[in-house]
PDB file of C-alpha atoms in Angstrom:
ATOM      1  CA  MET A  14     -27.659 -30.294  23.354  1.00 45.00           C
ATOM      2  CA  PRO A  15     -26.573 -28.417  20.872  1.00 50.00           C
ATOM      3  CA  GLY A  16     -25.488 -30.333  17.569  1.00 51.00           C
ATOM      4  CA  ALA A  17     -21.654 -29.717  15.897  1.00 51.00           C
ATOM      5  CA  GLN A  18     -23.124 -27.790  13.397  1.00 53.00           C
ATOM      6  CA  GLU A  19     -25.093 -25.319  16.178  1.00 52.00           C
ATOM      7  CA  LYS A  20     -21.532 -25.333  17.770  1.00 51.00           C
ATOM      8  CA  ASP A  21     -19.840 -23.882  14.273  1.00 53.00           C
ATOM      9  CA  LEU A  22     -21.492 -21.523  13.820  1.00 57.00           C
ATOM     10  CA  ASN A  23     -21.876 -20.144  17.685  1.00 63.00           C
ATOM     11  CA  PRO A  24     -18.728 -17.768  18.034  1.00 64.00           C
ATOM     12  CA  ASP A  25     -18.042 -18.293  21.908  1.00 65.00           C
ATOM     13  CA  THR A  26     -17.812 -22.380  20.907  1.00 72.00           C
ATOM     14  CA  TYR A  27     -14.253 -23.993  21.343  1.00 72.00           C
ATOM     15  CA  ILE A  28     -14.305 -27.448  20.433  1.00 73.00           C
ATOM     16  CA  GLY A  29     -10.550 -28.243  21.402  1.00 78.00           C
ATOM     17  CA  LEU A  30      -7.048 -27.007  21.440  1.00 73.00           C
ATOM     18  CA  SER A  31      -4.924 -26.391  18.498  1.00 75.00           C
ATOM     19  CA  LEU A  32      -1.726 -27.936  17.754  1.00 70.00           C
ATOM     20  CA  PRO A  33       1.019 -27.475  17.846  1.00 70.00           C
ATOM     21  CA  LEU A  34       0.493 -25.918  21.626  1.00 73.00           C
ATOM     22  CA  GLY A  35       1.841 -22.707  22.162  1.00 72.00           C
ATOM     23  CA  ARG A  36       0.850 -18.621  23.706  1.00 72.00           C
ATOM     24  CA  HIS A  37      -1.653 -17.407  22.016  1.00 68.00           C
ATOM     25  CA  GLN A  38      -3.424 -13.839  22.492  1.00 72.00           C
ATOM     26  CA  GLN A  39      -6.837 -15.090  23.389  1.00 67.00           C
ATOM     27  CA  GLY A  40      -5.329 -17.203  26.547  1.00 68.00           C
ATOM     28  CA  VAL A  41      -2.802 -19.547  26.869  1.00 75.00           C
ATOM     29  CA  PHE A  42      -3.497 -21.777  24.025  1.00 79.00           C
ATOM     30  CA  LYS A  43      -4.781 -21.303  20.485  1.00 78.00           C
ATOM     31  CA  ARG A  44      -8.640 -22.861  20.149  1.00 78.00           C
ATOM     32  CA  THR A  45     -10.771 -24.314  17.875  1.00 79.00           C
ATOM     33  CA  GLN A  46     -14.293 -23.466  17.001  1.00 75.00           C
ATOM     34  CA  THR A  47     -14.855 -25.303  14.226  1.00 83.00           C
ATOM     35  CA  LEU A  48     -15.013 -29.105  13.838  1.00 84.00           C
ATOM     36  CA  LEU A  49     -13.173 -29.178  11.135  1.00 85.00           C
ATOM     37  CA  GLU A  50     -10.729 -27.172  12.542  1.00 85.00           C
ATOM     38  CA  GLN A  51     -10.127 -29.309  15.176  1.00 88.00           C
ATOM     39  CA  THR A  52     -10.667 -32.373  13.254  1.00 91.00           C
ATOM     40  CA  LYS A  53      -7.241 -30.880  11.063  1.00 91.00           C
ATOM     41  CA  SER A  54      -5.816 -30.752  14.990  1.00 88.00           C
ATOM     42  CA  SER A  55      -6.566 -34.136  15.582  1.00 92.00           C
ATOM     43  CA  ILE A  56      -5.523 -35.694  12.267  1.00 94.00           C
ATOM     44  CA  LYS A  57      -1.521 -34.228  12.802  1.00 91.00           C
ATOM     45  CA  ASN A  58      -1.985 -35.444  16.843  1.00 90.00           C
ATOM     46  CA  LEU A  59      -2.832 -38.705  15.660  1.00 94.00           C
ATOM     47  CA  LEU A  60       0.116 -39.412  12.796  1.00 94.00           C
ATOM     48  CA  LEU A  61       2.589 -37.409  14.392  1.00 91.00           C
ATOM     49  CA  THR A  62       2.537 -39.299  17.635  1.00 92.00           C
ATOM     50  CA  ARG A  63       3.946 -42.868  17.815  1.00 92.00           C
ATOM     51  CA  ARG A  64       2.950 -45.782  18.862  1.00 91.00           C
ATOM     52  CA  GLY A  65       3.578 -46.446  21.908  1.00 89.00           C
ATOM     53  CA  GLU A  66       4.823 -42.757  23.256  1.00 89.00           C
ATOM     54  CA  ARG A  67       0.976 -41.953  24.386  1.00 87.00           C
ATOM     55  CA  LEU A  68       0.896 -42.826  28.571  1.00 89.00           C
ATOM     56  CA  GLY A  69      -2.440 -45.151  28.976  1.00 91.00           C
ATOM     57  CA  ASN A  70      -2.788 -45.715  25.447  1.00 89.00           C
ATOM     58  CA  PRO A  71      -0.325 -46.624  23.824  1.00 91.00           C
ATOM     59  CA  ASN A  72      -2.158 -48.303  20.496  1.00 92.00           C
ATOM     60  CA  PHE A  73      -2.838 -44.371  19.738  1.00 94.00           C
ATOM     61  CA  GLY A  74      -0.727 -43.056  17.000  1.00 93.00           C
ATOM     62  CA  SER A  75       0.322 -43.995  13.772  1.00 94.00           C
ATOM     63  CA  ASP A  76       3.930 -45.881  12.503  1.00 93.00           C
ATOM     64  CA  LEU A  77       4.947 -43.136  10.096  1.00 90.00           C
ATOM     65  CA  PHE A  78       8.275 -43.040  11.696  1.00 88.00           C
ATOM     66  CA  THR A  79       9.042 -46.783  10.281  1.00 88.00           C
ATOM     67  CA  VAL A  80       8.942 -45.309   7.201  1.00 86.00           C
ATOM     68  CA  LEU A  81      10.863 -42.101   6.967  1.00 77.00           C
ATOM     69  CA  PHE A  82      14.643 -43.977   6.345  1.00 75.00           C
ATOM     70  CA  GLU A  83      13.273 -45.657   3.369  1.00 77.00           C
ATOM     71  CA  PRO A  84      14.188 -44.248  -0.211  1.00 77.00           C
ATOM     72  CA  GLU A  85      12.052 -41.724  -1.580  1.00 75.00           C
ATOM     73  CA  GLY A  86       9.878 -43.207  -4.613  1.00 78.00           C
ATOM     74  CA  THR A  87       6.869 -45.572  -5.040  1.00 83.00           C
ATOM     75  CA  GLU A  88       6.751 -48.058  -2.699  1.00 88.00           C
ATOM     76  CA  THR A  89       8.019 -45.376   0.220  1.00 87.00           C
ATOM     77  CA  GLU A  90       4.773 -43.188  -0.619  1.00 90.00           C
ATOM     78  CA  ASN A  91       2.351 -46.425  -0.415  1.00 93.00           C
ATOM     79  CA  LYS A  92       3.410 -47.265   2.757  1.00 93.00           C
ATOM     80  CA  ILE A  93       3.201 -43.699   4.221  1.00 93.00           C
ATOM     81  CA  GLU A  94      -0.688 -44.043   2.361  1.00 95.00           C
ATOM     82  CA  GLU A  95      -1.626 -46.818   3.966  1.00 96.00           C
ATOM     83  CA  ILE A  96      -0.834 -46.333   7.140  1.00 96.00           C
ATOM     84  CA  ILE A  97      -2.173 -42.518   7.001  1.00 96.00           C
ATOM     85  CA  ARG A  98      -5.561 -44.290   5.897  1.00 97.00           C
ATOM     86  CA  GLY A  99      -5.301 -46.727   8.707  1.00 96.00           C
ATOM     87  CA  SER A 100      -4.597 -45.197  11.451  1.00 96.00           C
ATOM     88  CA  ILE A 101      -7.344 -42.287  10.431  1.00 96.00           C
ATOM     89  CA  LYS A 102     -10.307 -45.413   9.924  1.00 96.00           C
ATOM     90  CA  GLU A 103      -8.792 -46.936  13.445  1.00 96.00           C
ATOM     91  CA  PHE A 104      -8.541 -43.970  15.523  1.00 96.00           C
ATOM     92  CA  LEU A 105     -10.894 -40.903  13.678  1.00 95.00           C
ATOM     93  CA  PRO A 106     -13.851 -43.039  11.966  1.00 95.00           C
ATOM     94  CA  PHE A 107     -15.404 -40.084  11.567  1.00 94.00           C
ATOM     95  CA  VAL A 108     -13.511 -38.724   9.071  1.00 95.00           C
ATOM     96  CA  SER A 109     -13.203 -39.535   5.276  1.00 95.00           C
ATOM     97  CA  VAL A 110      -9.758 -39.576   3.487  1.00 96.00           C
ATOM     98  CA  ARG A 111     -10.330 -38.993  -0.073  1.00 95.00           C
ATOM     99  CA  GLU A 112      -7.332 -37.949  -1.447  1.00 96.00           C
ATOM    100  CA  VAL A 113      -3.160 -38.481   0.005  1.00 96.00           C
ATOM    101  CA  THR A 114      -0.642 -36.681  -2.526  1.00 94.00           C
ATOM    102  CA  PHE A 115       2.930 -36.365  -2.187  1.00 91.00           C
ATOM    103  CA  SER A 116       5.882 -33.531  -2.421  1.00 88.00           C
ATOM    104  CA  PHE A 117       8.844 -32.960  -2.120  1.00 83.00           C
ATOM    105  CA  SER A 118      10.302 -29.494  -0.548  1.00 79.00           C
ATOM    106  CA  GLY A 119      14.810 -31.207  -0.142  1.00 77.00           C
ATOM    107  CA  ASN A 120      14.703 -33.761   1.750  1.00 77.00           C
ATOM    108  CA  ILE A 121      11.876 -33.316   3.199  1.00 81.00           C
ATOM    109  CA  ILE A 122       8.503 -35.495   1.770  1.00 85.00           C
ATOM    110  CA  LYS A 123       5.118 -33.358   2.371  1.00 89.00           C
ATOM    111  CA  PRO A 124       2.645 -35.931   2.387  1.00 92.00           C
ATOM    112  CA  ARG A 125      -0.951 -33.697   1.830  1.00 95.00           C
ATOM    113  CA  ILE A 126      -4.017 -35.175   3.519  1.00 96.00           C
ATOM    114  CA  ILE A 127      -7.508 -34.092   1.596  1.00 96.00           C
ATOM    115  CA  PHE A 128     -10.569 -35.371   3.261  1.00 95.00           C
ATOM    116  CA  SER A 129     -14.067 -34.319   4.817  1.00 93.00           C
ATOM    117  CA  ILE A 130     -16.016 -34.999   7.962  1.00 91.00           C
ATOM    118  CA  GLN A 131     -19.199 -37.385   8.197  1.00 84.00           C
ATOM    119  CA  GLN A 132     -21.271 -34.105   9.543  1.00 77.00           C
ATOM    120  CA  SER A 133     -20.277 -32.405   5.912  1.00 74.00           C
ATOM    121  CA  GLN A 134     -19.093 -34.631   3.251  1.00 74.00           C
ATOM    122  CA  LEU A 135     -19.104 -32.041   0.707  1.00 76.00           C
ATOM    123  CA  THR A 136     -16.904 -29.699   2.317  1.00 82.00           C
ATOM    124  CA  LEU A 137     -13.020 -30.793   1.793  1.00 87.00           C
ATOM    125  CA  GLU A 138      -9.722 -29.872   4.102  1.00 88.00           C
ATOM    126  CA  GLU A 139      -6.307 -30.609   3.274  1.00 91.00           C
ATOM    127  CA  VAL A 140      -3.420 -31.576   6.109  1.00 90.00           C
ATOM    128  CA  THR A 141      -0.273 -31.426   4.763  1.00 88.00           C
ATOM    129  CA  LEU A 142       2.742 -32.817   7.331  1.00 88.00           C
ATOM    130  CA  GLU A 143       6.276 -32.150   6.913  1.00 83.00           C
ATOM    131  CA  LEU A 144       8.126 -35.909   7.239  1.00 79.00           C
ATOM    132  CA  PRO A 145      12.278 -36.077   6.772  1.00 69.00           C
ATOM    133  CA  SER A 146      13.336 -38.243   4.075  1.00 56.00           C
ATOM    134  CA  LEU A 147      16.129 -41.264   4.245  1.00 46.00           C
ATOM    135  CA  GLU A 148      18.391 -38.292   2.524  1.00 46.00           C
ATOM    136  CA  ALA A 149      18.194 -35.858   5.371  1.00 42.00           C
ATOM    137  CA  ASN A 150      19.627 -38.343   7.759  1.00 41.00           C
ATOM    138  CA  THR A 151      22.212 -39.841   5.803  1.00 38.00           C
ATOM    139  CA  GLU A 152      24.332 -36.696   3.694  1.00 41.00           C
ATOM    140  CA  GLY A 153      27.579 -35.406   4.803  1.00 39.00           C
ATOM    141  CA  ASP A 154      27.078 -33.417   7.915  1.00 38.00           C
ATOM    142  CA  THR A 155      29.883 -30.171   8.118  1.00 37.00           C
ATOM    143  CA  GLY A 156      29.651 -30.466  11.534  1.00 38.00           C
ATOM    144  CA  GLY A 157      28.272 -26.387  11.322  1.00 38.00           C
ATOM    145  CA  SER A 158      31.861 -25.184  11.154  1.00 37.00           C
ATOM    146  CA  ALA A 159      31.875 -20.940  11.689  1.00 37.00           C
ATOM    147  CA  PRO A 160      33.054 -18.678   9.617  1.00 38.00           C
ATOM    148  CA  GLY A 161      36.154 -18.107   9.936  1.00 40.00           C
TER     149      GLY A 161
END
């Protein structure tokens, strides 16, 4: 049976599906061809799934959405990093999180996760998530009035 590295080198072998799901030119869904590419997709799937949301596996997912309504700051960043590291350690034990950094764009918190996998410790990859912050959910909404 071929190993992960041999599968990564074979252009005719696909590892899994890329998220978000959608139509793709080569078939119904975009597929991943390398273990790193599939791992990025798996990390997004894990972290953006709420615990209890997945049928048949209610413990799968993360508690990221529980901190969305907390004010921006170091304490919130620490909570988010703790949730990210804990969820990945529990469900993707072959992934080593090297660093989690944060950037802010308007009312969006963007955790950037730099990671490697056991099969390729020297190769670093990154995933960036976009999470709405407290301010995005509490600022006054004008109701979207149309221009007159």
